[in-house]
Amino acid sequence: MIRMSLRQLRVQALVGAILLVLAATYLIRLGGDIRAVRDASQLPGQYRQTMLFLAAGFGLVPALIGAFWGAPLVARELETGTHRLVWNQSVPRRRWLAVKLAVLGLASMAVGGVLSALLTWAADPVDQVADDRFSAILFGARGIVPIGYAAFGFTAGAITGLLVRRTLPAMALVFLAVIAVQVAVPNLLRPHYMPAERITVPMSADAINQARSLGSITGGPVVGGLAVPNAWVTDTSAFLTPDGRQLSDTAFNECFDNAPETGATGTFGDTAVCLGELDLHVDLAYQPNQRFWSFQWIELGLYLGLSALLAAVGLWRVQRRVS
């Protein structure tokens, strides 16, 4: 059973092995180049775009594993009818599926773990200076969570193939589904793994000029991109007046569109000065960077739990419904 499962995906496995070797070679070379930079303070500016590109690219790995390793594993046998030959040889259905999931699932987790270990090593000098491993994109490409992503991608692909029973539709569905989950988790679940710390920040003109954005599409009194040292900011309130009420849209837009000319410099210039004179503040929720590994373990457990749930659904389905 194990040998048969491996032989069925030998082409995909060979392609995956070649890509893994190429990725490993590149990351080892990248890590060496990063460590050759004498002034560590230059690393974030020099390699920031590279780190974001790699993290985004590695985010596709679980979806690719699900589409090219997971989806064809069962769907192809159901399409061709070869599953009946195995079952007629007294191999229980659940054992047939369990062996497939276990063998290729462990291989997928190994791929995710190796890539993550190499990228984490290569990027470590940059991460230490930039101190932003908690960002939505970079977090998923560091540490141990990519192991869970790979397990989830493969299991989702295999079970989707079992349910859809057609290889190409299953590949497309699982690719989109895995990406959707990876977008949803950082935005909907990750900020709430542990209770957030909170802080009130006075919004002086200098503080406003340190933000990345001001206002919303609808003209709301909001500010974005405020930072807390050694922390991941998960939520920022709208501008609040001294009595704790939200600044009115009218007052905000007056400063935004018709701020008195003062010759002020900075990102938002006269607008920042106008708002700074209103004695405003914002409430920030944040997760300290020291919780990074706690969040890594929580998210790994989440994805492994989802994988186990999907596997249980597949084992139930193959016993009762698949013929």
Coordinates of C-alpha atoms in Angstrom, one line a residue:
M1 CA 0.0 0.0 0.0
I2 CA 2.7 2.5 0.9
R3 CA 4.8 1.7 -2.2
M4 CA 1.7 1.9 -4.4
S5 CA 0.7 5.3 -2.9
L6 CA 4.2 6.6 -3.7
R7 CA 4.3 5.2 -7.2
Q8 CA 0.9 6.8 -8.1
L9 CA 2.4 10.3 -7.5
R10 CA 6.0 9.6 -8.6
V11 CA 5.9 12.3 -11.3
Q12 CA 4.5 15.0 -8.9
A13 CA 7.0 13.8 -6.3
L14 CA 9.9 14.1 -8.7
V15 CA 8.9 17.6 -9.7
G16 CA 8.4 18.6 -6.1
A17 CA 11.8 17.2 -5.2
I18 CA 13.5 19.2 -8.0
L19 CA 11.7 22.4 -6.9
L20 CA 12.7 21.8 -3.3
V21 CA 16.3 21.4 -4.2
L22 CA 16.2 24.6 -6.3
A23 CA 14.5 26.5 -3.5
A24 CA 17.0 25.2 -0.9
T25 CA 19.9 26.2 -3.0
Y26 CA 18.5 29.7 -3.5
L27 CA 17.7 30.1 0.2
I28 CA 21.2 28.9 1.3
R29 CA 22.8 31.4 -1.0
L30 CA 20.4 34.2 0.1
G31 CA 21.2 33.5 3.7
G32 CA 24.9 33.8 3.0
D33 CA 24.5 37.0 1.1
I34 CA 22.5 38.5 4.0
R35 CA 25.1 37.5 6.5
A36 CA 27.8 39.1 4.3
V37 CA 26.2 42.6 4.8
R38 CA 28.4 44.4 7.3
D39 CA 25.9 47.1 8.5
A40 CA 22.9 45.2 9.8
S41 CA 20.8 48.3 9.9
Q42 CA 20.7 48.3 6.1
L43 CA 19.2 44.8 5.9
P44 CA 15.5 45.8 6.2
G45 CA 15.7 48.4 3.4
Q46 CA 17.9 46.1 1.2
Y47 CA 15.9 42.9 1.6
R48 CA 12.4 43.9 2.6
Q49 CA 10.9 43.4 -0.8
T50 CA 12.6 40.1 -1.2
M51 CA 11.3 38.9 2.1
L52 CA 7.7 39.9 1.2
F53 CA 8.0 38.3 -2.2
L54 CA 9.3 35.0 -0.7
A55 CA 6.7 35.0 2.0
A56 CA 3.9 35.5 -0.6
G57 CA 5.3 32.8 -2.8
F58 CA 5.7 30.3 0.0
G59 CA 2.1 31.0 0.9
L60 CA 1.1 29.3 -2.4
V61 CA 3.0 26.1 -1.5
P62 CA 0.1 24.6 0.6
A63 CA -2.3 25.3 -2.2
L64 CA 0.0 23.8 -4.8
I65 CA 0.5 20.7 -2.6
G66 CA -3.3 20.4 -2.3
A67 CA -3.9 20.8 -6.0
F68 CA -1.0 18.6 -7.4
W69 CA -0.5 16.1 -4.6
G70 CA -3.7 15.9 -2.7
A71 CA -6.5 16.2 -5.3
P72 CA -5.2 13.6 -7.8
L73 CA -4.4 11.0 -5.1
V74 CA -8.0 9.8 -4.7
A75 CA -9.9 11.5 -7.5
R76 CA -7.7 9.8 -10.2
E77 CA -8.4 6.3 -8.8
L78 CA -12.1 7.0 -8.6
E79 CA -12.1 8.3 -12.2
T80 CA -10.3 5.3 -13.6
G81 CA -11.9 2.7 -11.3
T82 CA -8.6 1.3 -10.0
H83 CA -9.8 1.7 -6.4
R84 CA -12.1 -1.3 -6.9
L85 CA -9.1 -3.5 -7.8
V86 CA -7.5 -2.7 -4.4
W87 CA -10.7 -3.2 -2.5
N88 CA -11.3 -6.6 -4.2
Q89 CA -7.9 -7.7 -2.7
S90 CA -9.4 -7.6 0.8
V91 CA -7.9 -4.1 1.6
P92 CA -10.4 -2.3 3.8
R93 CA -11.5 1.0 2.4
R94 CA -10.6 3.0 5.4
R95 CA -7.1 1.5 5.5
W96 CA -6.7 2.2 1.8
L97 CA -7.5 5.9 2.4
A98 CA -5.7 6.2 5.8
V99 CA -2.4 4.9 4.3
K100 CA -2.6 7.4 1.4
L101 CA -3.3 10.3 3.8
A102 CA -0.6 9.3 6.2
V103 CA 2.2 8.6 3.7
L104 CA 1.7 11.7 1.4
G105 CA 0.6 13.8 4.3
L106 CA 3.9 13.3 6.2
A107 CA 5.8 14.0 3.0
S108 CA 3.9 17.2 2.5
M109 CA 4.6 18.2 6.1
A110 CA 8.3 17.5 5.6
V111 CA 8.4 19.7 2.5
G112 CA 6.7 22.6 4.4
G113 CA 9.0 22.1 7.4
V114 CA 12.2 22.1 5.3
L115 CA 11.2 25.2 3.3
S116 CA 10.2 27.0 6.5
A117 CA 13.4 26.1 8.3
L118 CA 15.5 27.3 5.4
L119 CA 13.7 30.6 5.0
T120 CA 13.6 31.2 8.7
W121 CA 17.4 30.7 8.8
A122 CA 18.0 32.8 5.8
A123 CA 15.8 35.7 6.9
D124 CA 16.9 35.7 10.6
P125 CA 19.3 38.6 10.4
V126 CA 16.7 40.7 8.6
D127 CA 13.9 39.7 11.0
Q128 CA 16.0 40.6 14.0
V129 CA 16.5 44.2 12.8
A130 CA 13.1 44.7 11.2
D131 CA 11.3 43.1 14.1
D132 CA 8.1 42.4 12.1
R133 CA 7.8 38.6 12.0
F134 CA 4.3 39.1 13.4
S135 CA 3.0 40.8 10.2
A136 CA 0.2 38.9 8.4
I137 CA 2.4 37.8 5.5
L138 CA 5.7 37.1 7.2
F139 CA 4.2 35.1 10.1
G140 CA 3.0 32.4 7.8
A141 CA 6.4 31.8 6.3
R142 CA 8.4 31.4 9.5
G143 CA 8.7 28.9 12.3
I144 CA 6.6 25.8 12.5
V145 CA 3.2 26.9 11.1
P146 CA 4.1 26.1 7.5
I147 CA 4.1 22.4 8.6
G148 CA 0.4 22.8 9.5
Y149 CA -0.4 24.6 6.3
A150 CA 1.2 21.8 4.2
A151 CA -0.8 19.2 6.1
F152 CA -4.0 21.1 5.7
G153 CA -3.4 21.7 2.0
F154 CA -2.7 18.1 1.2
T155 CA -5.6 16.7 3.3
A156 CA -8.0 19.3 1.9
G157 CA -6.9 18.3 -1.6
A158 CA -7.3 14.5 -1.0
I159 CA -10.7 14.9 0.6
T160 CA -11.9 17.3 -2.1
G161 CA -10.9 14.7 -4.7
L162 CA -12.8 12.0 -2.7
L163 CA -15.9 14.1 -2.7
V164 CA -15.8 15.6 -6.2
R165 CA -14.4 12.4 -7.8
R166 CA -12.9 14.4 -10.7
T167 CA -9.3 15.4 -10.8
L168 CA -9.3 18.8 -12.5
P169 CA -12.3 20.3 -10.8
A170 CA -10.9 19.1 -7.4
M171 CA -7.5 20.7 -8.2
A172 CA -9.1 24.0 -9.0
L173 CA -11.5 23.9 -6.0
V174 CA -8.8 23.0 -3.4
F175 CA -6.3 25.6 -4.8
L176 CA -8.9 28.4 -4.3
A177 CA -10.1 27.0 -1.0
V178 CA -6.7 26.8 0.6
I179 CA -5.8 30.3 -0.4
A180 CA -9.1 31.6 1.0
V181 CA -8.5 29.9 4.3
Q182 CA -4.9 31.4 4.4
V183 CA -6.4 34.9 3.8
A184 CA -9.2 34.5 6.4
V185 CA -7.2 33.1 9.3
P186 CA -4.7 36.0 9.7
N187 CA -7.5 38.5 9.5
L188 CA -10.3 36.9 11.4
L189 CA -8.7 34.4 13.8
R190 CA -5.0 35.2 14.5
P191 CA -5.5 38.5 16.2
H192 CA -7.7 36.8 18.8
Y193 CA -5.6 33.7 19.8
M194 CA -4.8 35.5 23.0
P195 CA -6.4 38.5 24.7
A196 CA -4.8 41.7 23.2
E197 CA -3.0 44.3 25.2
R198 CA -4.4 47.8 25.0
I199 CA -3.0 51.3 25.1
T200 CA -4.2 54.9 24.6
V201 CA -2.0 57.0 22.3
P202 CA -2.4 60.8 22.2
M203 CA -2.7 62.1 18.6
S204 CA -0.3 65.0 18.4
A205 CA 0.7 66.3 15.0
D206 CA 4.0 64.4 15.2
A207 CA 2.1 61.1 16.1
I208 CA -0.3 61.6 13.2
N209 CA 2.7 62.2 10.8
Q210 CA 4.1 58.8 11.9
A211 CA 1.0 57.0 10.6
R212 CA 0.8 55.4 7.1
S213 CA -2.7 56.5 6.2
L214 CA -5.3 59.1 7.2
G215 CA -9.0 58.9 6.5
S216 CA -11.1 56.2 4.9
I217 CA -12.8 55.8 1.5
T218 CA -16.0 57.2 3.0
G219 CA -14.1 60.1 4.7
G220 CA -14.3 58.6 8.2
P221 CA -12.0 59.9 11.0
V222 CA -9.6 57.0 11.0
V223 CA -5.8 56.7 11.1
G224 CA -3.9 53.6 9.9
G225 CA -0.4 52.2 10.3
L226 CA 0.3 53.3 13.8
A227 CA 3.0 51.2 15.5
V228 CA 3.7 50.0 19.0
P229 CA 7.4 49.1 19.7
N230 CA 8.0 45.3 19.8
A231 CA 4.4 44.6 19.1
W232 CA 1.8 43.7 16.4
V233 CA -1.0 46.3 16.3
T234 CA -4.2 44.4 15.6
D235 CA -6.8 47.1 16.0
T236 CA -6.9 50.9 15.9
S237 CA -9.9 52.9 17.0
A238 CA -11.2 56.0 15.1
F239 CA -10.0 59.4 16.4
L240 CA -11.5 60.0 19.8
T241 CA -12.2 63.3 21.5
P242 CA -11.2 64.0 25.2
D243 CA -14.6 62.7 26.4
G244 CA -14.1 59.4 24.6
R245 CA -16.5 60.1 21.7
Q246 CA -15.6 59.5 18.1
L247 CA -14.6 62.6 16.2
S248 CA -17.3 63.8 13.9
D249 CA -16.9 63.3 10.2
T250 CA -17.6 67.0 9.8
A251 CA -14.7 68.1 12.1
F252 CA -12.3 65.5 10.5
N253 CA -13.1 66.5 6.9
E254 CA -12.7 70.2 7.8
C255 CA -9.2 69.5 8.9
F256 CA -8.6 67.2 6.0
D257 CA -9.9 69.5 3.3
N258 CA -9.6 73.0 4.7
A259 CA -6.7 73.0 7.2
P260 CA -5.3 76.4 7.9
E261 CA -2.0 76.9 6.1
T262 CA 0.9 76.8 8.6
G263 CA 3.7 75.7 6.4
A264 CA 4.0 72.5 8.4
T265 CA 6.1 69.7 7.0
G266 CA 5.6 65.9 7.5
T267 CA 3.5 63.3 5.8
F268 CA 0.2 65.1 6.4
G269 CA 1.4 68.6 6.9
D270 CA -1.2 71.2 7.8
T271 CA -3.9 68.5 8.3
A272 CA -1.8 66.9 11.1
V273 CA -1.4 70.2 12.8
C274 CA -5.2 70.9 12.6
L275 CA -6.1 67.5 14.0
G276 CA -3.3 67.7 16.6
E277 CA -4.9 70.9 18.1
L278 CA -8.1 69.0 18.8
D279 CA -6.6 67.0 21.7
L280 CA -7.5 63.7 20.1
H281 CA -6.4 60.2 21.0
V282 CA -6.8 56.6 19.7
D283 CA -7.1 53.3 21.4
L284 CA -4.8 50.5 20.1
A285 CA -5.0 46.8 20.6
Y286 CA -1.8 44.9 20.1
Q287 CA 0.0 41.5 20.6
P288 CA 3.5 41.7 22.0
N289 CA 6.2 40.2 19.9
Q290 CA 7.1 37.9 22.8
R291 CA 3.9 35.9 22.0
F292 CA 5.2 35.0 18.5
W293 CA 6.0 31.3 19.4
S294 CA 2.8 30.9 21.4
F295 CA 0.9 32.1 18.3
Q296 CA 2.9 29.7 16.1
W297 CA 2.0 26.7 18.3
I298 CA -1.7 27.8 18.4
E299 CA -1.9 28.2 14.6
L300 CA -0.1 24.9 14.0
G301 CA -2.6 23.2 16.3
L302 CA -5.5 24.8 14.5
Y303 CA -4.3 23.6 11.0
L304 CA -3.5 20.1 12.3
G305 CA -6.9 20.0 13.9
L306 CA -8.6 21.0 10.6
S307 CA -6.5 18.4 8.8
A308 CA -7.6 15.7 11.3
L309 CA -11.2 16.7 11.0
L310 CA -11.1 16.5 7.2
A311 CA -9.4 13.1 7.4
A312 CA -12.2 11.9 9.7
V313 CA -14.8 13.1 7.2
G314 CA -13.0 11.3 4.4
L315 CA -12.7 8.1 6.3
W316 CA -16.4 8.2 7.1
R317 CA -17.3 9.1 3.5
V318 CA -15.2 6.3 1.9
Q319 CA -16.8 3.7 4.1
R320 CA -20.4 4.7 3.5
R321 CA -20.8 6.5 0.2
V322 CA -18.0 5.8 -2.2
S323 CA -18.5 2.8 -4.6

